[in-house]
Amino acid sequence: MTTANGERRRGRRPGGTDTRTALLTAAREVFTEQGYDGATVRAIARKAGVDAAMVNHWFGGKEALFAEAVLQLPFNPRERIAEVLGGGDPATLGERIVRTFLTIWDAHGGGVFAALIRSVAAHEQVANALRQFFHDNVFSQFAGVAEDHGELRANLVASQMIGLGVVRYVARFDPITTSDAEAVVKAVGPTLQRYLTGPLD
Amino acid sequence: MTTANGERRRGRRPGGTDTRTALLTAAREVFTEQGYDGATVRAIARKAGVDAAMVNHWFGGKEALFAEAVLQLPFNPRERIAEVLGGGDPATLGERIVRTFLTIWDAHGGGVFAALIRSVAAHEQVANALRQFFHDNVFSQFAGVAEDHGELRANLVASQMIGLGVVRYVARFDPITTSDAEAVVKAVGPTLQRYLTGPLD
């Protein structure tokens, strides 16, 4: 539908890059207004002026759209976590989580991580949306590998990895910032291993 | 010295609350412009229009002035760390660090912690100043209790404690945010104990 002054706001757009961009813009607005759980694919698509099927077509689903639009992550956390949890020796799970985290964020120079922390610290709605997203897509996976206290264990993993990211990419403390990734893997891996599978008291 | 239009900018102020406030304002400017190492007590006092001795009188020294002016911490981190490191069984050091951290920040509702993280993430100069401050006043103390790799061990402690603060006070993940402090002490204490005194590889 084209308005009298030539704008095309509520009509369906043809599939293409502008659909993708329109969905990202609409998603940022709807997620921050409604939170992760409250935002529906239908509402986002309506605001973008496209068919709801375009969300699956361009992003594969609501959580991937959230990750790209709001968290602006350069990867799909749900998929990467599933890969790490799914393959390899359970006894090296902690090390593999740290290695994957550093491989991803080192490759992006840490600027994206800093932007994420800034956004969470500055906007209550982003913190709310992040919390819901982690609950639904991240913690549930970690909790699945723990025998007890799954949510607490997942929170503890998050606390160490977020702190490692802040120190390595945002505050840039030495020597963590300049350390070889494998040295950090050896130092921090056992912490995550205990958080996921060891005694907590 | 009073200027022609009655302003008292460069003259020495009498000791009092306005001296303290003037020093805080001047310190914020000088620290963010010059960094922690580059800022001198003399330069801050000059900008505030007071005698340099007023810094010691009102704050006890440069690091305490920095903590209050830039980090806006509701306590003196150097003194609190010295207390924790100085007293008690070395085998419970990790737990005591977590307990002290949670006691302080729980009492302040976490808003101050969120403001600190926001400031560090948003301003490169604050991150620089924080890094220098931690190096001079925090890491050196932790490094003093470690037999080897003192700076790395201190960085690892910082990574876990900063991440715990982000999860409990900023992102507010459940159940870490609602957990009793002692449950968190039991879960995280052994991590710090290993970072300070255990094997790192």
mmCIF file of C-alpha atoms in Angstrom, chain A residues 114 117-118 120-124 127-128 130-131 134-135 139 151-152 155-156 158-160 162-164 166-167 170-177 179 183-184 186-191 194-195 199-201, chain B residues 114 117-118 120-124 127-128 130-131 134-135 139 151-152 155-156 158-160 162-164 166-167 170-177 179 183-184 186-191 194-195 199-201:
data_model
loop_
_atom_site.group_PDB
_atom_site.id
_atom_site.type_symbol
_atom_site.label_atom_id
_atom_site.label_comp_id
_atom_site.label_asym_id
_atom_site.label_seq_id
_atom_site.Cartn_x
_atom_site.Cartn_y
_atom_site.Cartn_z
ATOM 1 C CA ALA A 114 31.382 -3.445 24.653
ATOM 2 C CA ILE A 117 27.334 -4.229 27.818
ATOM 3 C CA ARG A 118 26.779 -0.501 27.317
ATOM 4 C CA VAL A 120 22.345 -3.483 28.855
ATOM 5 C CA ALA A 121 23.723 -1.113 31.499
ATOM 6 C CA ALA A 122 22.024 1.952 29.992
ATOM 7 C CA HIS A 123 18.543 0.676 29.147
ATOM 8 C CA GLU A 124 16.313 -1.184 31.558
ATOM 9 C CA ALA A 127 18.309 -5.640 30.293
ATOM 10 C CA ASN A 128 14.782 -7.059 30.595
ATOM 11 C CA LEU A 130 18.290 -9.851 27.514
ATOM 12 C CA ARG A 131 17.186 -11.606 30.695
ATOM 13 C CA PHE A 134 18.989 -15.782 28.104
ATOM 14 C CA HIS A 135 16.356 -17.597 30.120
ATOM 15 C CA PHE A 139 20.162 -21.037 30.383
ATOM 16 C CA GLU A 151 19.366 -22.356 36.450
ATOM 17 C CA LEU A 152 21.831 -21.399 39.195
ATOM 18 C CA ASN A 155 23.785 -18.096 35.974
ATOM 19 C CA LEU A 156 27.220 -18.864 37.396
ATOM 20 C CA ALA A 158 27.117 -16.446 32.631
ATOM 21 C CA SER A 159 28.705 -14.475 35.478
ATOM 22 C CA GLN A 160 32.183 -15.781 34.686
ATOM 23 C CA ILE A 162 30.388 -11.897 31.049
ATOM 24 C CA GLY A 163 33.076 -10.825 33.517
ATOM 25 C CA LEU A 164 35.789 -12.322 31.331
ATOM 26 C CA VAL A 166 34.288 -7.106 30.345
ATOM 27 C CA VAL A 167 37.878 -7.535 31.538
ATOM 28 C CA VAL A 170 35.893 -3.421 27.741
ATOM 29 C CA ALA A 171 38.066 -2.551 30.761
ATOM 30 C CA ARG A 172 41.056 -4.221 29.004
ATOM 31 C CA PHE A 173 42.982 -5.281 32.090
ATOM 32 C CA ASP A 174 46.485 -6.640 31.609
ATOM 33 C CA PRO A 175 47.463 -9.469 31.248
ATOM 34 C CA ILE A 176 44.015 -10.958 30.475
ATOM 35 C CA THR A 177 43.601 -8.699 27.432
ATOM 36 C CA SER A 179 46.996 -13.291 26.987
ATOM 37 C CA ALA A 183 46.161 -19.682 28.540
ATOM 38 C CA VAL A 184 42.786 -18.172 29.443
ATOM 39 C CA LYS A 186 43.274 -23.362 30.891
ATOM 40 C CA ALA A 187 42.750 -20.865 33.703
ATOM 41 C CA VAL A 188 38.987 -20.354 33.376
ATOM 42 C CA GLY A 189 37.869 -23.733 31.972
ATOM 43 C CA PRO A 190 37.929 -25.518 35.367
ATOM 44 C CA THR A 191 35.691 -22.801 36.831
ATOM 45 C CA ARG A 194 32.755 -26.984 38.348
ATOM 46 C CA TYR A 195 29.834 -24.572 37.847
ATOM 47 C CA PRO A 199 29.546 -29.381 43.950
ATOM 48 C CA LEU A 200 28.253 -25.858 44.640
ATOM 49 C CA ASP A 201 28.531 -25.840 48.437
ATOM 50 C CA ALA B 114 25.380 -0.332 37.173
ATOM 51 C CA ILE B 117 29.767 -0.367 34.392
ATOM 52 C CA ARG B 118 27.861 2.074 32.167
ATOM 53 C CA VAL B 120 33.408 2.258 31.872
ATOM 54 C CA ALA B 121 31.646 0.877 28.784
ATOM 55 C CA ALA B 122 30.749 4.318 27.429
ATOM 56 C CA HIS B 123 33.952 6.317 27.970
ATOM 57 C CA GLU B 124 37.379 5.170 26.871
ATOM 58 C CA ALA B 127 38.140 2.672 31.182
ATOM 59 C CA ASN B 128 41.766 3.854 30.973
ATOM 60 C CA LEU B 130 39.932 2.461 35.893
ATOM 61 C CA ARG B 131 42.625 0.195 34.466
ATOM 62 C CA PHE B 134 43.031 -1.195 39.492
ATOM 63 C CA HIS B 135 46.638 -1.841 38.553
ATOM 64 C CA PHE B 139 45.831 -5.884 41.583
ATOM 65 C CA GLU B 151 48.780 -10.007 37.905
ATOM 66 C CA LEU B 152 47.034 -12.782 35.961
ATOM 67 C CA ASN B 155 42.758 -10.245 36.636
ATOM 68 C CA LEU B 156 40.951 -13.572 37.004
ATOM 69 C CA ALA B 158 38.373 -9.248 38.803
ATOM 70 C CA SER B 159 36.735 -11.102 35.902
ATOM 71 C CA GLN B 160 34.616 -13.266 38.223
ATOM 72 C CA ILE B 162 32.781 -7.969 37.832
ATOM 73 C CA GLY B 163 30.718 -10.644 36.069
ATOM 74 C CA LEU B 164 28.957 -11.538 39.310
ATOM 75 C CA VAL B 166 26.784 -7.512 36.232
ATOM 76 C CA VAL B 167 24.589 -10.610 36.591
ATOM 77 C CA VAL B 170 22.712 -4.993 36.119
ATOM 78 C CA ALA B 171 21.326 -7.819 33.960
ATOM 79 C CA ARG B 172 19.568 -9.239 37.074
ATOM 80 C CA PHE B 173 19.517 -12.887 36.040
ATOM 81 C CA ASP B 174 17.516 -15.304 38.178
ATOM 82 C CA PRO B 175 18.329 -17.005 40.525
ATOM 83 C CA ILE B 176 21.652 -15.184 41.168
ATOM 84 C CA THR B 177 19.857 -11.882 41.762
ATOM 85 C CA SER B 179 19.849 -15.795 45.935
ATOM 86 C CA ALA B 183 24.649 -19.364 48.762
ATOM 87 C CA VAL B 184 26.579 -17.244 46.265
ATOM 88 C CA LYS B 186 29.637 -20.943 48.728
ATOM 89 C CA ALA B 187 29.280 -21.283 44.951
ATOM 90 C CA VAL B 188 31.797 -18.600 43.875
ATOM 91 C CA GLY B 189 34.275 -18.649 46.795
ATOM 92 C CA PRO B 190 36.160 -21.747 45.564
ATOM 93 C CA THR B 191 36.650 -20.082 42.159
ATOM 94 C CA ARG B 194 41.755 -21.349 43.037
ATOM 95 C CA TYR B 195 42.441 -18.150 41.062
ATOM 96 C CA PRO B 199 47.067 -24.252 39.766
ATOM 97 C CA LEU B 200 46.156 -22.236 36.651
ATOM 98 C CA ASP B 201 46.915 -24.855 33.995
#
